[in-house]
XYZ file of C-alpha atoms in Angstrom:
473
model
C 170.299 80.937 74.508
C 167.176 79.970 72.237
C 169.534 78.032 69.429
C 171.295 76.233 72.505
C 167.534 75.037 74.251
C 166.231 74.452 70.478
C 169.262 71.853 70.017
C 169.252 70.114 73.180
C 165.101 69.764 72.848
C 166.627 68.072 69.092
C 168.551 65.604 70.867
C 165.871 64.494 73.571
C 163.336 63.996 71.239
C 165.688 61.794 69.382
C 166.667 59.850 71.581
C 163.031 59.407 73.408
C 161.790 58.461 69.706
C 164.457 55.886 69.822
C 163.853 54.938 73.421
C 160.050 54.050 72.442
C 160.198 52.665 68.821
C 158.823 49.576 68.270
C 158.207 49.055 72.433
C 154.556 50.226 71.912
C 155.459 52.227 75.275
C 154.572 55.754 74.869
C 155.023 59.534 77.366
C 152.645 62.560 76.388
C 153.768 65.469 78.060
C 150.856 67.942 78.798
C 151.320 71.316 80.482
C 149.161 73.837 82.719
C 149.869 76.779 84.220
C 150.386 78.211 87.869
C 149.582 81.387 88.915
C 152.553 82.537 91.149
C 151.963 86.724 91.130
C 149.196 88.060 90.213
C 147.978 91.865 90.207
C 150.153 95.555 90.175
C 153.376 93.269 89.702
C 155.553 92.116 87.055
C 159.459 90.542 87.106
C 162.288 92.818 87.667
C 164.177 93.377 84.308
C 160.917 91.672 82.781
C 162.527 93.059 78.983
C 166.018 91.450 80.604
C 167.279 89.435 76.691
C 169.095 86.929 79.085
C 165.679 85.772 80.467
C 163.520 87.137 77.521
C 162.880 84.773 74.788
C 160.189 86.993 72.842
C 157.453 89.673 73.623
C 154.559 89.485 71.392
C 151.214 91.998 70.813
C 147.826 90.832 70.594
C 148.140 87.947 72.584
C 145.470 86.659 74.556
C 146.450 84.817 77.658
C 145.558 80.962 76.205
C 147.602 81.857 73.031
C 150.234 83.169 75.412
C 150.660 80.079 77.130
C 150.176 78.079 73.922
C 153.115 79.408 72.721
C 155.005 78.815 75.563
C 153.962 75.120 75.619
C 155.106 74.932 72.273
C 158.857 76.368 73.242
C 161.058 73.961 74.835
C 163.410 76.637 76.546
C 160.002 78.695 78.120
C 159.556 78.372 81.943
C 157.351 80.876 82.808
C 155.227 83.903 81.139
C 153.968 87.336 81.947
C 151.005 88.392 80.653
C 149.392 92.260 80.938
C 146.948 94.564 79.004
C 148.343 97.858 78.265
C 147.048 100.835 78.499
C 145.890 100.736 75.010
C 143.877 97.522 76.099
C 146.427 95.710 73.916
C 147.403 92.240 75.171
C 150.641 91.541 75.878
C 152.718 88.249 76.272
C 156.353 87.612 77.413
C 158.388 84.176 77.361
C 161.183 83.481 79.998
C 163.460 81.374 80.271
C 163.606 81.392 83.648
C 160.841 80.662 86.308
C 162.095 81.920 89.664
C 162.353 86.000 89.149
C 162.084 88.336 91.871
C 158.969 91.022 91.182
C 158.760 94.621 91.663
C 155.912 96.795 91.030
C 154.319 98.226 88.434
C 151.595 100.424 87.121
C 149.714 97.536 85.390
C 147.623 94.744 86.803
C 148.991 91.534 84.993
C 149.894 87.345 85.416
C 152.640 85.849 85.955
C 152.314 81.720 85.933
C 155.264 79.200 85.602
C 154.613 76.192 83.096
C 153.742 72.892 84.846
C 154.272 69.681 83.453
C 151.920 66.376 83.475
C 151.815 63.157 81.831
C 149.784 60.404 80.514
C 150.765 57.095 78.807
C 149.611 54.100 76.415
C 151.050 51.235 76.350
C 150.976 47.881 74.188
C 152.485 44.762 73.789
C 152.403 41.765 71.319
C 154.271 38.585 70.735
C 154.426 35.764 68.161
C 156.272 32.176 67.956
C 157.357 29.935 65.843
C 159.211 26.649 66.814
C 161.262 24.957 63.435
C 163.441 21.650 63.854
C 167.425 22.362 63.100
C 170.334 22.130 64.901
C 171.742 25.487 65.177
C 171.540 28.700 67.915
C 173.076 32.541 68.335
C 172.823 34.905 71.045
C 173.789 38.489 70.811
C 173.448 41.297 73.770
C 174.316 44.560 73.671
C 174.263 48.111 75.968
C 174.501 51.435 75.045
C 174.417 54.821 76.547
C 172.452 57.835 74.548
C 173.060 61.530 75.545
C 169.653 62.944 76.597
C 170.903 66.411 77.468
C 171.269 68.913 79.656
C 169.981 70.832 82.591
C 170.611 73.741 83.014
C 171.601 74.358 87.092
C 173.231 78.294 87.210
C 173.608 81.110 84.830
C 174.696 84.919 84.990
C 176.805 85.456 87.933
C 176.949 82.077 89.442
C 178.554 78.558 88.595
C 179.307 75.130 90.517
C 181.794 75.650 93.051
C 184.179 73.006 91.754
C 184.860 75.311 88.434
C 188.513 76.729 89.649
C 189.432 73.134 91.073
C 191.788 71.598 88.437
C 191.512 67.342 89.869
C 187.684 67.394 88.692
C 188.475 69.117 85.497
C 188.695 66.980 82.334
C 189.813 69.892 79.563
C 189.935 73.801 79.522
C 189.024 75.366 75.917
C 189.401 78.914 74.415
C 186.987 80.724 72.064
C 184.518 78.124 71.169
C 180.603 79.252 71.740
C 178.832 77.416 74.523
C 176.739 74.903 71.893
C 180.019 73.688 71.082
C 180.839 73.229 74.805
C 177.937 71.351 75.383
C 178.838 68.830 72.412
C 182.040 68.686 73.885
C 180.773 67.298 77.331
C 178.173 65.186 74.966
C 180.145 62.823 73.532
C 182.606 62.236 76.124
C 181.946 59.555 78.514
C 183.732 60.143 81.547
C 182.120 64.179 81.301
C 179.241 65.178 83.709
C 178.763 68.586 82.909
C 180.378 71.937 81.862
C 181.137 75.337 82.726
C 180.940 78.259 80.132
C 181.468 82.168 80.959
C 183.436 84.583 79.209
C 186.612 86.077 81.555
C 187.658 89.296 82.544
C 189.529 89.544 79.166
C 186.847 89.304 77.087
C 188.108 85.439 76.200
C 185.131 82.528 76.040
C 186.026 79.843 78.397
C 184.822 76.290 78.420
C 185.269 73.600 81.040
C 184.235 70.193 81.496
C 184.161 68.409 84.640
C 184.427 64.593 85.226
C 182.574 66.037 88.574
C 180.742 68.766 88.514
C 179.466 70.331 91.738
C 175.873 71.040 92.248
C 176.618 73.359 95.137
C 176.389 77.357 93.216
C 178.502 79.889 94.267
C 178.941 83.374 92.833
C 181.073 84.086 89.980
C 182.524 87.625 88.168
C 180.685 86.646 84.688
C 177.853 87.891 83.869
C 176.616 85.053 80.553
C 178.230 82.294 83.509
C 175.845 79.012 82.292
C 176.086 75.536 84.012
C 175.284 72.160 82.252
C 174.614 68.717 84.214
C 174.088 66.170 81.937
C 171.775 63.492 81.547
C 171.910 59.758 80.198
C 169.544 57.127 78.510
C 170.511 54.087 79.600
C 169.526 51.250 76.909
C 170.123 47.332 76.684
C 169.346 44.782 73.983
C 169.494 40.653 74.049
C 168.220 38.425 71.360
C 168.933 34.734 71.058
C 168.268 32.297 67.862
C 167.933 28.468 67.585
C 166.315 25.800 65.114
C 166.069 22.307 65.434
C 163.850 19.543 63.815
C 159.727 19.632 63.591
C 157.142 20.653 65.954
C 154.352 23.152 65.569
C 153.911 26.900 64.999
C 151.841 29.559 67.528
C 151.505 33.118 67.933
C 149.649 35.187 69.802
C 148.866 38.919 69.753
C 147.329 41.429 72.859
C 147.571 44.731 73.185
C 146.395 47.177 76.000
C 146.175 51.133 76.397
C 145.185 53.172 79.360
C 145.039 57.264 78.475
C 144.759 59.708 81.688
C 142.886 62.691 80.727
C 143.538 65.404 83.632
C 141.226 67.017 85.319
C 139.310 70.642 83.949
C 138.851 72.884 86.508
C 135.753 74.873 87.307
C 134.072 76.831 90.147
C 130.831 77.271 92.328
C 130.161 80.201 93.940
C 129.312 78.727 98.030
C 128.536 82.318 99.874
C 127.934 85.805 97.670
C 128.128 89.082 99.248
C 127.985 87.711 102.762
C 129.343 88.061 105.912
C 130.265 84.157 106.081
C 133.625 82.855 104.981
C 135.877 80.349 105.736
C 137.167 79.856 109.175
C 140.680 79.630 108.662
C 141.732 82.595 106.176
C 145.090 83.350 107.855
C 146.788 80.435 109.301
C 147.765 76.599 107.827
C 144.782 76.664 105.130
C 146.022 80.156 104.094
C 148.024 79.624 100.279
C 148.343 83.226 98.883
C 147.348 86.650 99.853
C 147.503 89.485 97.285
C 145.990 93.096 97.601
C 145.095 95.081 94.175
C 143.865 92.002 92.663
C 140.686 91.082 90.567
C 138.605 88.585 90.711
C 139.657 87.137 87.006
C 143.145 87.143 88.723
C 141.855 85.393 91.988
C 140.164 82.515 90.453
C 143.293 82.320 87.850
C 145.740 81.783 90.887
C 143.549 78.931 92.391
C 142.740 77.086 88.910
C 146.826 76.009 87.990
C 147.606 75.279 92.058
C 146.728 71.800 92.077
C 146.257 72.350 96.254
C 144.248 75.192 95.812
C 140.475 74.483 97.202
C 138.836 77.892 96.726
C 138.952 81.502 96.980
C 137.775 84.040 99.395
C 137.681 88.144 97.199
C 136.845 90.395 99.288
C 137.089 94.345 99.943
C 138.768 95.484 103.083
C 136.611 98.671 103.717
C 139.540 100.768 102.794
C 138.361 100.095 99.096
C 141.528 97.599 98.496
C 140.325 93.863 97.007
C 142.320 91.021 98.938
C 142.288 87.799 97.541
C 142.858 84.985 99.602
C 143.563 81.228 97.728
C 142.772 78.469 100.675
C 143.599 74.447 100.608
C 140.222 74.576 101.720
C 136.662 76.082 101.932
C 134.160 74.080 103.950
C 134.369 75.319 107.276
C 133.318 78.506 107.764
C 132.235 81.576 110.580
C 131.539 85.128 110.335
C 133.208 88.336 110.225
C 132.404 92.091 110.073
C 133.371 92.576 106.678
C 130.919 91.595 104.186
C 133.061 89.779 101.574
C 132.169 89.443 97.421
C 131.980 85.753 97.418
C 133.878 82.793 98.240
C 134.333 79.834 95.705
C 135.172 76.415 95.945
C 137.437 74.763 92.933
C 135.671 71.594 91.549
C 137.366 69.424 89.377
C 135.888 66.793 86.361
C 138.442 63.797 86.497
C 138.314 61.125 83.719
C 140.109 58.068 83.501
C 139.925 55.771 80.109
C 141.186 52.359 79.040
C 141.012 50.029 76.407
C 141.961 46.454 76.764
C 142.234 43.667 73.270
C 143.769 40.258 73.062
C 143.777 38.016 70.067
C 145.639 34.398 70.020
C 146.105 32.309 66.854
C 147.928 28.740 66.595
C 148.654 26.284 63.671
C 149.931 23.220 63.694
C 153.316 22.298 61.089
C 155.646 20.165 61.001
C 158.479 22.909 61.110
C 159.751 25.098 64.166
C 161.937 28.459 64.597
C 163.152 30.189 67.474
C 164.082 33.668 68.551
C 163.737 35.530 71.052
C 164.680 39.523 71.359
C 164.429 41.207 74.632
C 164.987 45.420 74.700
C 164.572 47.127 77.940
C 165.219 50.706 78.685
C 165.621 53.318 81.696
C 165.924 57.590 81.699
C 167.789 59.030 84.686
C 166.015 62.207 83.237
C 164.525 64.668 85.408
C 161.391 64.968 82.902
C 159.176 62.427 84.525
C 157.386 63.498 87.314
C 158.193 63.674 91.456
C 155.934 63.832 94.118
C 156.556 64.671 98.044
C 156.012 63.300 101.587
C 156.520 65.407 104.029
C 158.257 64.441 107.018
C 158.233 66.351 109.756
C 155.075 69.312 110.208
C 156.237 71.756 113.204
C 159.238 72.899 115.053
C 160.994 69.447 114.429
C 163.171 70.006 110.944
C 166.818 68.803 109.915
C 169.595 70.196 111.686
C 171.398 70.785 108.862
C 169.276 73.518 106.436
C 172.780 75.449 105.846
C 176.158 75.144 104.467
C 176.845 72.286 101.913
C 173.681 70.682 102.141
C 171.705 74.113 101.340
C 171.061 74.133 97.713
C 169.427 77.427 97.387
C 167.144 79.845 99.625
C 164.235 81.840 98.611
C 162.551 84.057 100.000
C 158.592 85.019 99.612
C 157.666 82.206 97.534
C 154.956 79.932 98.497
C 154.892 76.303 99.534
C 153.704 75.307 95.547
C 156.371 77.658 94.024
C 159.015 75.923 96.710
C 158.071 72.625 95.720
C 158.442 73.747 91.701
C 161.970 74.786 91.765
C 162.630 71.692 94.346
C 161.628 69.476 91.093
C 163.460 71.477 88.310
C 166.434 70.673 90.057
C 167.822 67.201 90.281
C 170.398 67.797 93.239
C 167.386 69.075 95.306
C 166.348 65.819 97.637
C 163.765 68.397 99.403
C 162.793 71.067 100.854
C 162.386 72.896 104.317
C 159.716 75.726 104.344
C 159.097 78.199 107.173
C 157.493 81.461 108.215
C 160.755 83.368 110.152
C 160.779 85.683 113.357
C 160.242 88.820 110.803
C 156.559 87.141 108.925
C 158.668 86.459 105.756
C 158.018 82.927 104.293
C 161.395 81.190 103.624
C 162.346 78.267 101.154
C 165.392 76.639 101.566
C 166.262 73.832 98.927
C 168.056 70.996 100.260
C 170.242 67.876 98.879
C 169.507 65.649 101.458
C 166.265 65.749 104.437
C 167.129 62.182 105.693
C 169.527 62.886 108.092
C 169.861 63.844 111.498
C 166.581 66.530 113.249
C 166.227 68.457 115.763
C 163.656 70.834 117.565
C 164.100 74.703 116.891
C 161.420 77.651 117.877
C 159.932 78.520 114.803
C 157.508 75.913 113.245
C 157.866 74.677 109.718
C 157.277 71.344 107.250
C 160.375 69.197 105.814
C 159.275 67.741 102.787
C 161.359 64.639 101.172
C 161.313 64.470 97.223
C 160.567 60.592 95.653
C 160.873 59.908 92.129
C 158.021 58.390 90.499
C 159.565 55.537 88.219
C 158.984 55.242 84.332
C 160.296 52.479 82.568
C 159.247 50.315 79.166
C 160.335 47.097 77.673
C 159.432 44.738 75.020
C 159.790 41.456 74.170
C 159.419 39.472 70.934
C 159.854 35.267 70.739
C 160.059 33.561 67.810
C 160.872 29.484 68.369
């Protein structure tokens, strides 16, 4: 699993270095963490190899997620101190585990991404008198990669239908599957598992299904691949005398993301927050500490504060609320409630130089290189839609990606944007108290009123594209 991520990582930072040379357009990716379970938890099979990429001692929690920021195929971490106050760090490759108990209070946070950009441009001209001129244009297509949509025990449901199949192959591993979807054109993903024989199985698909079903094999992995789309024109001509100009400017603008830190509003008082339990409620967790509170609030970008408090039965309940300023009073006389504030800078830089000379001689050309990424790397954001018992009447069947079950909204709206066939998401609180995610392809279509209240959230892309152009006449 590692030497497959470590390759594919290879390729995409190819072809983004390609994408970007010499277009002055740059993407830094920068990561953060989100708190998802905090306390006497940790992920069932959390020493699983087919989610574990390594286990390491004497790991703090920022080296921890240091060295998952630094692994391409890492989605989420666990970190715990033992009973021998040692610190230790897990690295998954997988981000939505179930949890079962355990006998250790520890973290378990997903890996986040952000972004910020520079950008610059420059051009220069030169106009010489001849009688000549060339055009050329060409397009291309790059292989960015793969993401990965199903593994152990499930695959697209298309894999047994022979019309979207392009070949079947025997005994090859599934790097070598992946290549062989790659480089051909008409392939959009693959299907690798080994059978009930013991035989390896490859197939590629000139359609592969994004709906997952259940299969027999237990190392079943699913590829969907994704394309750099690039284009190039230039165009040449001289003819007699003129003059000669060129001009340079350049521009940058860095966003520097916001550090987190908290004030303490109310301390061992019986005020808190009005609404602890309804809308503005987040998470809940008993057994927690207040390290482990604030921790769960910093990396949810929603999060507005905190309410720790002891429940008289000598059990500390954190609460994480969207917000904190309204406030009552209860019986219970709570620790201390905090409110998240953030420090939010924004820099840019701006130069522009211009030069022109006068001669007697002109030359022309003119380049033009624009490109676009279908990849699912650049960030989303959500608008929700409909806030109550109005939804889509369709959360079920084909258009029901995936369902899960005691996640919150943030951790709903996470696996929503690791998965490209996800158009949104419909998330409710059921009959039986259990919060319910359900994934969907599309949340445009027809609604309808039920009796238990939820939100409908639509996924939008946010757009990142570059070009650069160069004249010379």
């Amino acid at each position: 699993m590692m030497g497959k991520n470590k390759i594919y990582a290879f390729v995409a930072v190819l072809a983004v270095v390609f994408l970007f040379a010499g277009t002055g357009c740059n993407a830094t990716a920068l990561y953060t963490y989100e708190t998802v379970k905090a306390g006497f938890f940790r992920p069932v099979g959390h020493d699983d190899p087919m989610y574990l990429i390594e286990r390491v001692s004497d790991t703090p929690l920022e080296d921890c997620q240091a060295l998952c920021t630094n692994e391409t195929s890492c989605l989420s971490i666990y970190h715990v101190v033992n009973q021998n106050n040692v610190d230790i760090c897990r690295l998954y490759n997988n981000g939505t585990l179930p949890y079962e108990s355990s006998g250790l209070s520890g973290l378990v946070q997903d890996k986040i991404q952000y972004w910020t950009s520079t950008s610059t441009s420059s051009s220069s001209s030169t106009s010489t008198s001849t009688s000549s001129s060339s055009s050329t244009s060409t397009s291309y297509t790059i292989p960015y990669g793969f993401n990965i949509i199903a593994i152990a025990f499930l695959g697209p449901r298309n894999a047994g239908d022979n019309q979207d199949i392009i070949s079947r192959t025997e005994e090859i591993t599934v790097e070598a599957c992946a290549d062989s979807c790659r480089f051909n054109d008409l392939c959009e993903g693959y299907f690798w598992y080994t059978n009930l024989n013991n035989v390896r199985i490859c197939k590629i698909f000139s359609r592969l299904s994004t709906t997952i079903v259940n299969t027999p094999y237990a190392d079943a992995q699913t590829g969907q691949k994704y394309l750099i789309t690039s284009s190039t024109s230039s165009s040449t001509s001289t003819s007699t005398s003129t003059t000669t100009s060129s001009s340079t400017s350049s521009s940058s603008s860095t966003r520097t993301f916001y550090d987190v830190w908290f004030k303490t509003v109310w301390e061992n008082s019986k005020k808190r927050p009005s609404d602890i339990t309804g809308d503005n409620l987040i998470t809940r967790y008993e057994n927690s500490s207040l390290v482990a509170c604030e921790y769960t609030c910093r990396f949810n970008p929603r999060c507005g504060g905190f309410v720790f408090v002891n429940n008289g039965n000598d059990i500390n309940v954190c609460r994480t609320l969207y917000s904190v300023d309204e406030y009552d009073y209860t019986n219970v006389r709570t620790v201390g409630t905090t409110k998240k504030r953030y420090d939010d800078t924004t820099t840019s830089t701006s130069t522009s130089t211009t030069t022109s000379t006068s001669t007697s001689t002109t030359t022309s050309t003119s380049t033009s290189t624009s490109s676009s990424t279908s990849s699912s790397a650049f960030p989303v954001t959500y608008e929700l839609l409909f806030d109550g018992k109005r939804r889509m009447a369709d959360v079920s069947g084909d258009n029901l990606l995936k369902r899960l079950e005691g996640v919150t909204v943030s951790r709903c709206e996470n696996a929503c944007s690791k998965r490209t066939a996800c158009g949104g998401f419909y998330y409710l609180q059921n009959q039986n108290d259990l919060f319910v995610c359900k994934l969907l392809k599309d949340v445009t279509g027809e609604s309808i009123v039920k009796d238990n209240a939820g939100k409908t959230w639509l996924k939008l892309y946010l757009s990142s594209s570059s070009s650069t152009s160069t004249s010379t006449s």
